[in-house]
């Protein structure tokens, strides 16, 4: 015996179909928003302006003030850039030259550099303490067709932190 297709059943089927489609669209939109947010973190202290003073946090939640800077801070394309980090659980002291110094708390510091406004891959660098206890490491940056390439450098070690910088295409 076949059931009769009535106007009421057709309307019920259409309403349920529209409801399912709306639910799927909403779920997809929420997932897309989360992925986009993770890929493009908010801008933080800009290395282009000079020394960044940030608070780093370790896995236990302990905080330590530190300073991060780069030379040259104009970030020329396809030229070596040296990144520096000074920290030891206390405010770094200043040398006569005005550069912060301290004693290292670990052997090496690892950093990842990646583009925020375009995927340029990830540049991995290792920063090692120099004879003044300041961590330093070099990287060469690329630029794309955009006028300003936005980068972020994230540091990993005893403490984790990040700072931002821009490479301006000339």
mmCIF file of C-alpha atoms in Angstrom:
data_model
loop_
_atom_site.group_PDB
_atom_site.id
_atom_site.type_symbol
_atom_site.label_atom_id
_atom_site.label_comp_id
_atom_site.label_asym_id
_atom_site.label_seq_id
_atom_site.Cartn_x
_atom_site.Cartn_y
_atom_site.Cartn_z
ATOM 1 C CA UNK A 1 0.000 0.000 0.000
ATOM 2 C CA UNK A 2 1.411 3.379 -1.017
ATOM 3 C CA UNK A 3 1.078 6.437 1.089
ATOM 4 C CA UNK A 4 -0.546 9.375 -0.510
ATOM 5 C CA UNK A 5 1.631 12.417 -1.139
ATOM 6 C CA UNK A 6 -0.228 15.311 0.282
ATOM 7 C CA UNK A 7 0.436 19.006 0.214
ATOM 8 C CA UNK A 8 1.096 18.915 3.957
ATOM 9 C CA UNK A 9 3.805 16.215 3.597
ATOM 10 C CA UNK A 10 5.533 18.122 0.782
ATOM 11 C CA UNK A 11 5.596 21.290 2.901
ATOM 12 C CA UNK A 12 6.918 19.357 5.928
ATOM 13 C CA UNK A 13 9.662 17.791 3.814
ATOM 14 C CA UNK A 14 10.688 21.177 2.359
ATOM 15 C CA UNK A 15 10.760 22.837 5.793
ATOM 16 C CA UNK A 16 12.908 20.033 7.244
ATOM 17 C CA UNK A 17 15.288 20.225 4.261
ATOM 18 C CA UNK A 18 15.681 23.983 4.626
ATOM 19 C CA UNK A 19 16.284 23.565 8.371
ATOM 20 C CA UNK A 20 19.020 20.969 7.798
ATOM 21 C CA UNK A 21 20.689 23.180 5.160
ATOM 22 C CA UNK A 22 20.649 26.179 7.511
ATOM 23 C CA UNK A 23 22.161 24.102 10.310
ATOM 24 C CA UNK A 24 24.951 22.809 8.041
ATOM 25 C CA UNK A 25 25.673 26.338 6.744
ATOM 26 C CA UNK A 26 25.867 27.722 10.299
ATOM 27 C CA UNK A 27 28.231 24.945 11.426
ATOM 28 C CA UNK A 28 30.497 25.481 8.394
ATOM 29 C CA UNK A 29 30.599 29.234 9.055
ATOM 30 C CA UNK A 30 31.607 28.702 12.701
ATOM 31 C CA UNK A 31 34.399 26.286 11.743
ATOM 32 C CA UNK A 32 35.663 28.688 9.052
ATOM 33 C CA UNK A 33 35.725 31.610 11.543
ATOM 34 C CA UNK A 34 37.794 29.548 14.025
ATOM 35 C CA UNK A 35 40.314 28.509 11.360
ATOM 36 C CA UNK A 36 40.640 32.069 10.056
ATOM 37 C CA UNK A 37 41.166 33.403 13.579
ATOM 38 C CA UNK A 38 43.912 30.854 14.275
ATOM 39 C CA UNK A 39 45.705 31.610 11.009
ATOM 40 C CA UNK A 40 45.742 35.382 11.505
ATOM 41 C CA UNK A 41 46.518 36.301 15.116
ATOM 42 C CA UNK A 42 46.193 39.914 16.176
ATOM 43 C CA UNK A 43 49.193 42.184 15.677
ATOM 44 C CA UNK A 44 51.474 42.537 18.686
ATOM 45 C CA UNK A 45 54.489 44.706 19.490
ATOM 46 C CA UNK A 46 56.079 45.809 16.185
ATOM 47 C CA UNK A 47 59.826 45.182 15.769
ATOM 48 C CA UNK A 48 59.943 47.838 13.036
ATOM 49 C CA UNK A 49 59.624 50.472 15.795
ATOM 50 C CA UNK A 50 62.669 49.147 17.709
ATOM 51 C CA UNK A 51 62.978 47.106 20.901
ATOM 52 C CA UNK A 52 59.797 45.283 21.962
ATOM 53 C CA UNK A 53 59.235 44.754 25.654
ATOM 54 C CA UNK A 54 56.961 41.777 26.240
ATOM 55 C CA UNK A 55 55.960 39.454 29.048
ATOM 56 C CA UNK A 56 56.723 35.807 28.293
ATOM 57 C CA UNK A 57 54.840 32.982 30.020
ATOM 58 C CA UNK A 58 56.040 29.440 30.707
ATOM 59 C CA UNK A 59 53.913 26.284 30.990
ATOM 60 C CA UNK A 60 53.489 26.803 34.750
ATOM 61 C CA UNK A 61 52.092 30.295 34.179
ATOM 62 C CA UNK A 62 55.218 32.073 35.445
ATOM 63 C CA UNK A 63 55.894 35.393 33.727
ATOM 64 C CA UNK A 64 59.176 37.070 32.859
ATOM 65 C CA UNK A 65 59.831 40.448 31.214
ATOM 66 C CA UNK A 66 62.090 40.372 28.171
ATOM 67 C CA UNK A 67 63.203 42.431 25.220
ATOM 68 C CA UNK A 68 63.189 41.475 21.565
ATOM 69 C CA UNK A 69 64.747 43.409 18.684
ATOM 70 C CA UNK A 70 66.175 42.909 15.209
ATOM 71 C CA UNK A 71 68.881 44.487 13.075
ATOM 72 C CA UNK A 72 68.330 46.007 10.695
ATOM 73 C CA UNK A 73 64.789 46.788 11.820
ATOM 74 C CA UNK A 74 63.884 48.030 8.332
ATOM 75 C CA UNK A 75 63.757 44.295 7.385
ATOM 76 C CA UNK A 76 65.216 44.446 3.859
ATOM 77 C CA UNK A 77 64.113 41.633 1.540
ATOM 78 C CA UNK A 78 66.571 38.794 0.822
ATOM 79 C CA UNK A 79 69.219 40.127 3.238
ATOM 80 C CA UNK A 80 70.236 38.599 6.581
ATOM 81 C CA UNK A 81 68.254 39.861 9.585
ATOM 82 C CA UNK A 82 69.549 39.178 13.097
ATOM 83 C CA UNK A 83 66.949 38.655 15.819
ATOM 84 C CA UNK A 84 67.870 39.191 19.488
ATOM 85 C CA UNK A 85 66.187 38.170 22.772
ATOM 86 C CA UNK A 86 67.328 39.156 26.273
ATOM 87 C CA UNK A 87 65.723 37.589 29.364
ATOM 88 C CA UNK A 88 66.565 35.846 32.615
ATOM 89 C CA UNK A 89 63.579 36.284 34.896
ATOM 90 C CA UNK A 90 64.458 39.886 35.685
ATOM 91 C CA UNK A 91 64.539 43.117 33.734
ATOM 92 C CA UNK A 92 67.611 43.047 31.464
ATOM 93 C CA UNK A 93 70.355 45.548 32.245
ATOM 94 C CA UNK A 94 71.562 48.010 29.617
ATOM 95 C CA UNK A 95 75.083 48.096 28.196
ATOM 96 C CA UNK A 96 76.764 51.446 27.482
ATOM 97 C CA UNK A 97 75.702 51.014 23.853
ATOM 98 C CA UNK A 98 72.038 50.952 24.963
ATOM 99 C CA UNK A 99 71.602 47.257 24.113
ATOM 100 C CA UNK A 100 69.974 45.058 26.793
ATOM 101 C CA UNK A 101 72.025 42.185 28.217
ATOM 102 C CA UNK A 102 71.439 39.326 30.654
ATOM 103 C CA UNK A 103 72.476 35.777 31.565
ATOM 104 C CA UNK A 104 70.872 32.927 29.586
ATOM 105 C CA UNK A 105 68.431 30.489 31.195
ATOM 106 C CA UNK A 106 68.619 27.837 28.494
ATOM 107 C CA UNK A 107 70.966 26.660 25.738
ATOM 108 C CA UNK A 108 68.937 27.629 22.664
ATOM 109 C CA UNK A 109 65.705 29.320 21.755
ATOM 110 C CA UNK A 110 63.706 28.196 18.709
ATOM 111 C CA UNK A 111 61.603 30.584 16.640
ATOM 112 C CA UNK A 112 59.182 30.248 13.716
ATOM 113 C CA UNK A 113 58.560 33.136 11.329
ATOM 114 C CA UNK A 114 55.426 33.075 9.211
ATOM 115 C CA UNK A 115 53.362 35.454 7.118
ATOM 116 C CA UNK A 116 50.068 36.773 8.464
ATOM 117 C CA UNK A 117 48.576 38.222 5.291
ATOM 118 C CA UNK A 118 49.936 35.570 2.900
ATOM 119 C CA UNK A 119 51.272 32.050 3.357
ATOM 120 C CA UNK A 120 54.984 32.281 2.588
ATOM 121 C CA UNK A 121 55.841 29.061 4.411
ATOM 122 C CA UNK A 122 57.549 28.885 7.793
ATOM 123 C CA UNK A 123 61.103 30.012 8.464
ATOM 124 C CA UNK A 124 62.632 28.128 11.396
ATOM 125 C CA UNK A 125 65.559 29.679 13.243
ATOM 126 C CA UNK A 126 67.534 28.786 16.340
ATOM 127 C CA UNK A 127 68.766 31.569 18.582
ATOM 128 C CA UNK A 128 71.849 30.767 20.663
ATOM 129 C CA UNK A 129 73.255 32.833 23.536
ATOM 130 C CA UNK A 130 76.222 34.998 22.620
ATOM 131 C CA UNK A 131 79.078 35.910 24.995
ATOM 132 C CA UNK A 132 76.883 38.630 26.580
ATOM 133 C CA UNK A 133 74.026 36.215 27.333
ATOM 134 C CA UNK A 134 71.806 37.624 24.584
ATOM 135 C CA UNK A 135 70.147 35.111 22.281
ATOM 136 C CA UNK A 136 70.674 35.770 18.598
ATOM 137 C CA UNK A 137 69.775 34.083 15.333
ATOM 138 C CA UNK A 138 69.671 35.022 11.657
ATOM 139 C CA UNK A 139 67.020 34.668 8.972
ATOM 140 C CA UNK A 140 66.514 35.830 5.395
ATOM 141 C CA UNK A 141 63.016 37.032 4.567
ATOM 142 C CA UNK A 142 61.135 36.959 1.301
ATOM 143 C CA UNK A 143 58.418 39.306 0.145
ATOM 144 C CA UNK A 144 55.483 38.727 -2.143
ATOM 145 C CA UNK A 145 53.680 40.951 -4.598
ATOM 146 C CA UNK A 146 51.904 42.811 -1.794
ATOM 147 C CA UNK A 147 53.253 46.211 -0.795
ATOM 148 C CA UNK A 148 53.499 45.233 2.879
ATOM 149 C CA UNK A 149 54.155 41.667 3.991
ATOM 150 C CA UNK A 150 53.029 41.145 7.598
ATOM 151 C CA UNK A 151 55.093 38.650 9.588
ATOM 152 C CA UNK A 152 54.984 37.202 13.082
ATOM 153 C CA UNK A 153 57.870 35.536 14.888
ATOM 154 C CA UNK A 154 56.925 33.071 17.633
ATOM 155 C CA UNK A 155 59.569 31.956 20.137
ATOM 156 C CA UNK A 156 59.569 28.580 21.925
ATOM 157 C CA UNK A 157 61.730 27.482 24.820
ATOM 158 C CA UNK A 158 61.430 27.829 28.579
ATOM 159 C CA UNK A 159 59.057 30.723 27.893
ATOM 160 C CA UNK A 160 56.822 31.316 24.855
ATOM 161 C CA UNK A 161 56.029 34.677 23.267
ATOM 162 C CA UNK A 162 55.662 36.380 19.894
ATOM 163 C CA UNK A 163 56.136 39.754 18.210
ATOM 164 C CA UNK A 164 55.240 41.136 14.789
ATOM 165 C CA UNK A 165 56.998 43.046 12.033
ATOM 166 C CA UNK A 166 56.374 44.216 8.471
ATOM 167 C CA UNK A 167 58.499 43.856 5.363
ATOM 168 C CA UNK A 168 57.811 46.757 3.022
ATOM 169 C CA UNK A 169 58.376 46.036 -0.642
ATOM 170 C CA UNK A 170 60.456 48.691 -2.372
#
